[in-house]
């Protein structure tokens, strides 16, 4: 899937999950916590595609997310792609094909999703609010790029960076400082996982089984059959899926913030 769909799916899943936690488990979150979690999950859902590098020296190419913070993120993408390729070559078995590029390898695996989720949690536990502010800054930048792609394209990376900075600053000022923020790591990890699901339903698939060896391959690309696979950038993705994600997100927002509105229009599905 393309960036905007990934970001939208991350936001929708986080909002729906927050609603379900609130509704079924009585786990309520402040509006700020829900907003931060949604932005971080939307950003996390773009993180795996930071392995799509361009030509840094010429400031060309790269996935839209790789351009979020200008040449800096393009360079990071280059490093991530080369590292992923290194891990691929080091762990490939005899039936895995040779590769020249690390896209859709290491960052598109379950261990990667678990690692960034755990890493974020560890950073927040250790450095507290400062880690939260930095992570929110980075993830909000990615989320802005994904969710408001047309605007971000017009505004350019500098404006996107400034807006992400404002969001991070606002979060830092308003967030209570006495916690471990475990939900932040969860949001990043869930975001990455949602990205994998989004790529699984496209033709190319993702190496979701890595590092389990099967038939002399550790990097088997797993996807749904070509006949029903979603065409990247096609109407199935751009119209059907994005509309679906938007509806889920909006229903969750109503359920979280205006539950009485939902009750009055009597949606049986949401009454539990
Ligand atoms: Zn991807």
CSV table of C-alpha atoms and ligand atoms in Angstrom, one decimal:
chain,number,residue,atom,x,y,z
A,1,UNK,CA,0.0,0.0,0.0
A,2,UNK,CA,1.0,3.6,-0.4
A,3,UNK,CA,2.0,5.9,2.4
A,4,UNK,CA,-1.4,7.6,3.0
A,5,UNK,CA,-3.2,4.3,3.3
A,6,UNK,CA,-0.6,2.9,5.7
A,7,UNK,CA,-0.9,6.0,7.9
A,8,UNK,CA,-4.7,6.0,7.8
A,9,UNK,CA,-4.8,2.3,8.7
A,10,UNK,CA,-2.5,2.9,11.7
A,11,UNK,CA,-4.7,5.8,12.9
A,12,UNK,CA,-7.9,3.8,12.5
A,13,UNK,CA,-6.6,0.8,14.3
A,14,UNK,CA,-5.4,2.8,17.2
A,15,UNK,CA,-8.6,4.7,17.6
A,16,UNK,CA,-10.7,1.6,17.3
A,17,UNK,CA,-8.5,-0.2,19.8
A,18,UNK,CA,-8.7,2.8,22.2
A,19,UNK,CA,-12.5,2.7,21.9
A,20,UNK,CA,-12.6,-1.1,22.5
A,21,UNK,CA,-10.4,-0.7,25.6
A,22,UNK,CA,-12.6,2.0,26.9
A,23,UNK,CA,-15.8,0.3,26.1
A,24,UNK,CA,-15.1,-3.3,27.0
A,25,UNK,CA,-12.3,-3.0,29.6
A,26,UNK,CA,-13.1,0.3,31.1
A,27,UNK,CA,-9.6,1.6,30.3
A,28,UNK,CA,-10.1,5.2,29.6
A,29,UNK,CA,-7.5,7.6,28.2
A,30,UNK,CA,-7.3,11.4,28.2
A,31,UNK,CA,-8.0,13.1,24.9
A,32,UNK,CA,-4.3,14.1,24.7
A,33,UNK,CA,-3.2,10.4,25.3
A,34,UNK,CA,-5.6,9.3,22.5
A,35,UNK,CA,-4.4,12.0,20.1
A,36,UNK,CA,-0.7,11.2,20.8
A,37,UNK,CA,-1.3,7.4,20.5
A,38,UNK,CA,-3.1,7.9,17.2
A,39,UNK,CA,-0.4,10.1,15.7
A,40,UNK,CA,2.4,7.8,16.9
A,41,UNK,CA,0.5,4.7,15.6
A,42,UNK,CA,-0.1,6.4,12.2
A,43,UNK,CA,3.6,7.4,12.1
A,44,UNK,CA,4.7,3.9,13.2
A,45,UNK,CA,2.6,2.5,10.3
A,46,UNK,CA,4.9,4.3,7.9
A,47,UNK,CA,8.2,3.3,9.7
A,48,UNK,CA,8.8,0.1,7.8
A,49,UNK,CA,9.0,2.0,4.5
A,50,UNK,CA,11.9,4.0,5.7
A,51,UNK,CA,13.9,1.2,4.0
A,52,UNK,CA,13.1,2.8,0.6
A,53,UNK,CA,16.1,4.9,0.0
A,54,UNK,CA,16.7,7.3,-2.8
A,55,UNK,CA,19.8,9.0,-4.1
A,56,UNK,CA,20.8,11.1,-1.1
A,57,UNK,CA,23.5,13.0,-2.9
A,58,UNK,CA,21.2,14.2,-5.6
A,59,UNK,CA,18.2,14.5,-3.2
A,60,UNK,CA,16.1,12.3,-5.4
A,61,UNK,CA,13.8,9.3,-4.9
A,62,UNK,CA,13.0,7.5,-1.7
A,63,UNK,CA,9.5,6.8,-0.3
A,64,UNK,CA,7.5,9.8,0.7
A,65,UNK,CA,8.2,9.0,4.3
A,66,UNK,CA,11.9,9.1,3.6
A,67,UNK,CA,11.5,12.7,2.6
A,68,UNK,CA,9.7,13.8,5.8
A,69,UNK,CA,12.7,15.5,7.3
A,70,UNK,CA,14.4,16.4,4.1
A,71,UNK,CA,17.9,15.1,3.3
A,72,UNK,CA,18.3,13.9,6.9
A,73,UNK,CA,15.6,11.3,6.7
A,74,UNK,CA,16.6,10.4,3.1
A,75,UNK,CA,20.1,9.6,4.5
A,76,UNK,CA,18.6,7.6,7.4
A,77,UNK,CA,16.5,5.7,4.8
A,78,UNK,CA,19.7,4.9,2.9
A,79,UNK,CA,21.4,3.6,6.0
A,80,UNK,CA,18.3,1.5,7.0
A,81,UNK,CA,18.1,0.0,3.5
A,82,UNK,CA,21.8,-0.9,3.4
A,83,UNK,CA,21.6,-2.4,6.9
A,84,UNK,CA,18.5,-4.4,6.0
A,85,UNK,CA,20.3,-5.7,2.9
A,86,UNK,CA,23.2,-6.7,5.1
A,87,UNK,CA,20.9,-8.7,7.4
A,88,UNK,CA,19.2,-10.2,4.4
A,89,UNK,CA,22.5,-11.4,2.9
A,90,UNK,CA,23.7,-12.7,6.2
A,91,UNK,CA,20.6,-14.7,7.0
A,92,UNK,CA,19.5,-15.9,3.6
A,93,UNK,CA,19.4,-19.6,2.7
A,94,UNK,CA,20.3,-21.2,-0.6
A,95,UNK,CA,16.8,-20.8,-2.1
A,96,UNK,CA,16.5,-17.1,-1.2
A,97,UNK,CA,17.2,-15.0,-4.3
A,98,UNK,CA,20.1,-12.6,-4.5
A,99,UNK,CA,19.1,-9.0,-3.8
A,100,UNK,CA,20.6,-5.6,-4.6
A,101,UNK,CA,18.2,-3.6,-2.5
A,102,UNK,CA,17.0,-4.1,1.1
A,103,UNK,CA,13.4,-2.8,0.6
A,104,UNK,CA,10.7,-5.0,2.1
A,105,UNK,CA,13.1,-7.1,4.1
A,106,UNK,CA,14.2,-6.6,7.7
A,107,UNK,CA,11.8,-3.7,8.5
A,108,UNK,CA,8.9,-5.8,7.2
A,109,UNK,CA,9.3,-8.6,9.8
A,110,UNK,CA,7.6,-9.3,13.1
A,111,UNK,CA,10.9,-9.2,15.0
A,112,UNK,CA,11.4,-5.6,13.7
A,113,UNK,CA,7.9,-4.6,14.9
A,114,UNK,CA,8.6,-6.1,18.3
A,115,UNK,CA,12.0,-4.5,18.5
A,116,UNK,CA,11.0,-1.0,17.8
A,117,UNK,CA,8.0,-1.4,20.1
A,118,UNK,CA,10.2,-2.7,22.9
A,119,UNK,CA,12.9,-0.1,22.1
A,120,UNK,CA,10.4,2.8,22.3
A,121,UNK,CA,9.1,1.5,25.6
A,122,UNK,CA,12.6,1.1,27.0
A,123,UNK,CA,13.6,4.7,25.9
A,124,UNK,CA,10.4,6.1,27.5
A,125,UNK,CA,11.0,4.2,30.7
A,126,UNK,CA,14.6,5.3,30.9
A,127,UNK,CA,14.4,9.0,29.8
A,128,UNK,CA,10.8,9.7,30.6
A,129,UNK,CA,9.2,12.8,29.1
A,130,UNK,CA,12.2,13.8,27.0
A,131,UNK,CA,12.1,10.5,25.1
A,132,UNK,CA,8.3,10.9,24.7
A,133,UNK,CA,8.8,14.4,23.2
A,134,UNK,CA,11.5,13.2,20.7
A,135,UNK,CA,9.5,10.1,19.7
A,136,UNK,CA,6.3,12.2,19.3
A,137,UNK,CA,8.2,14.7,17.1
A,138,UNK,CA,9.5,11.9,14.8
A,139,UNK,CA,6.3,10.0,14.6
A,140,UNK,CA,4.1,13.1,14.1
A,141,UNK,CA,6.4,14.1,11.2
A,142,UNK,CA,5.8,10.8,9.5
A,143,UNK,CA,2.1,10.9,10.3
A,144,UNK,CA,1.7,14.4,8.8
A,145,UNK,CA,3.5,13.2,5.7
A,146,UNK,CA,1.2,10.2,5.4
A,147,UNK,CA,-2.2,11.6,6.5
A,148,UNK,CA,-1.9,14.9,4.8
A,149,UNK,CA,0.3,13.9,1.8
A,150,UNK,CA,-1.0,16.6,-0.6
A,151,UNK,CA,-0.4,19.3,1.9
A,152,UNK,CA,2.9,18.0,3.0
A,153,UNK,CA,4.0,17.9,-0.6
A,154,UNK,CA,3.1,21.5,-1.1
A,155,UNK,CA,4.4,22.7,2.3
A,156,UNK,CA,7.8,20.9,2.0
A,157,UNK,CA,9.9,19.2,4.6
A,158,UNK,CA,10.7,22.4,6.6
A,159,UNK,CA,7.1,23.2,7.4
A,160,UNK,CA,6.3,19.6,8.1
A,161,UNK,CA,9.3,19.5,10.6
A,162,UNK,CA,8.1,22.7,12.2
A,163,UNK,CA,4.5,21.5,12.6
A,164,UNK,CA,5.8,18.2,14.1
A,165,UNK,CA,7.9,20.2,16.5
A,166,UNK,CA,4.9,22.2,17.6
A,167,UNK,CA,2.9,19.0,18.2
A,168,UNK,CA,5.9,17.6,20.2
A,169,UNK,CA,6.2,20.8,22.2
A,170,UNK,CA,2.4,20.9,23.0
A,171,UNK,CA,2.6,17.2,24.1
A,172,UNK,CA,5.6,17.9,26.3
A,173,UNK,CA,3.9,20.9,28.0
A,174,UNK,CA,0.7,19.1,28.6
A,175,UNK,CA,1.8,15.5,29.4
A,176,UNK,CA,2.0,14.5,33.1
A,177,UNK,CA,5.6,13.8,33.8
A,178,UNK,CA,5.4,10.9,36.3
A,179,UNK,CA,4.8,7.9,34.1
A,180,UNK,CA,6.5,5.2,32.0
A,181,UNK,CA,4.3,5.8,28.9
A,182,UNK,CA,4.0,2.1,28.0
A,183,UNK,CA,1.3,2.9,25.4
A,184,UNK,CA,3.7,4.8,23.3
A,185,UNK,CA,5.9,1.7,22.6
A,186,UNK,CA,2.7,-0.3,21.9
A,187,UNK,CA,1.5,2.4,19.4
A,188,UNK,CA,4.8,2.2,17.5
A,189,UNK,CA,4.8,-1.6,17.5
A,190,UNK,CA,1.1,-1.9,16.5
A,191,UNK,CA,1.8,0.7,13.8
A,192,UNK,CA,4.6,-1.4,12.3
A,193,UNK,CA,2.4,-4.6,12.5
A,194,UNK,CA,-0.5,-2.8,10.8
A,195,UNK,CA,1.9,-1.9,8.0
A,196,UNK,CA,2.9,-5.5,7.5
A,197,UNK,CA,-0.8,-6.5,7.2
A,198,UNK,CA,-1.3,-3.6,4.6
A,199,UNK,CA,1.6,-5.0,2.5
A,200,UNK,CA,0.5,-8.6,2.9
A,201,UNK,CA,-2.7,-7.9,1.0
A,202,UNK,CA,-0.7,-6.5,-2.0
A,203,UNK,CA,0.9,-8.7,-4.7
A,204,UNK,CA,4.5,-8.5,-3.4
A,205,UNK,CA,3.8,-9.6,0.1
A,206,UNK,CA,6.2,-9.4,3.1
A,207,UNK,CA,8.7,-11.9,4.7
A,208,UNK,CA,6.4,-12.3,7.7
A,209,UNK,CA,7.9,-15.7,8.7
A,210,UNK,CA,11.5,-14.5,9.0
A,211,UNK,CA,13.6,-15.9,10.6
A,212,UNK,CA,11.8,-19.2,10.5
A,213,UNK,CA,13.5,-21.4,7.8
A,214,UNK,CA,11.1,-23.1,5.4
A,215,UNK,CA,12.1,-25.0,2.2
A,216,UNK,CA,15.7,-23.5,2.4
A,217,UNK,CA,14.3,-20.0,2.6
A,218,UNK,CA,14.1,-17.6,5.5
A,219,UNK,CA,12.9,-14.7,3.4
A,220,UNK,CA,9.8,-16.2,1.8
A,221,UNK,CA,7.5,-13.4,0.7
A,222,UNK,CA,4.0,-14.1,2.1
A,223,UNK,CA,1.0,-12.5,0.5
A,224,UNK,CA,-2.6,-13.3,-0.4
A,225,UNK,CA,-3.1,-14.9,-3.8
A,226,UNK,CA,-2.6,-12.6,-6.8
A,227,UNK,CA,-6.2,-12.9,-8.0
A,228,UNK,CA,-7.5,-11.1,-4.9
A,229,UNK,CA,-4.5,-9.0,-4.0
A,230,UNK,CA,-5.0,-5.3,-3.7
A,231,UNK,CA,-3.3,-3.3,-6.5
A,232,UNK,CA,-0.9,-0.7,-5.0
A,233,UNK,CA,-2.4,2.7,-5.7
A,234,UNK,CA,-5.5,1.2,-7.5
A,235,UNK,CA,-9.1,1.9,-6.7
A,236,UNK,CA,-9.3,-1.0,-4.3
A,237,UNK,CA,-6.8,0.8,-2.1
A,238,UNK,CA,-7.4,4.5,-2.8
A,239,UNK,CA,-11.2,4.4,-2.7
A,240,UNK,CA,-12.4,1.2,-0.9
A,241,UNK,CA,-9.7,0.7,1.8
A,242,UNK,CA,-9.2,4.4,2.6
A,243,UNK,CA,-12.9,5.0,2.9
A,244,UNK,CA,-13.2,2.0,5.2
A,245,UNK,CA,-10.3,3.2,7.4
A,246,UNK,CA,-11.8,6.7,7.5
A,247,UNK,CA,-15.2,5.3,8.6
A,248,UNK,CA,-13.7,3.1,11.3
A,249,UNK,CA,-11.6,6.1,12.6
A,250,UNK,CA,-14.6,8.4,12.6
A,251,UNK,CA,-16.9,5.9,14.4
A,252,UNK,CA,-14.2,5.3,17.0
A,253,UNK,CA,-13.8,9.1,17.5
A,254,UNK,CA,-17.6,9.4,18.0
A,255,UNK,CA,-17.6,6.4,20.3
A,256,UNK,CA,-14.8,7.8,22.4
A,257,UNK,CA,-15.7,11.5,22.6
A,258,UNK,CA,-19.5,11.6,21.9
A,259,UNK,CA,-20.9,8.2,22.9
A,260,UNK,CA,-24.4,9.7,23.4
A,261,UNK,CA,-24.5,10.7,19.7
A,262,UNK,CA,-23.9,7.0,18.7
A,263,UNK,CA,-26.5,5.8,21.2
A,264,UNK,CA,-29.1,8.2,19.9
A,265,UNK,CA,-28.6,7.1,16.3
A,266,UNK,CA,-28.8,3.6,17.6
A,267,UNK,CA,-26.0,1.6,16.0
A,268,UNK,CA,-26.5,-1.9,17.3
A,269,UNK,CA,-23.1,-3.0,16.3
A,270,UNK,CA,-21.5,-0.5,18.7
A,271,UNK,CA,-23.6,-1.2,21.7
A,272,UNK,CA,-21.7,-4.3,22.7
B,1,LIG,ZN1,6.0,-1.5,3.1
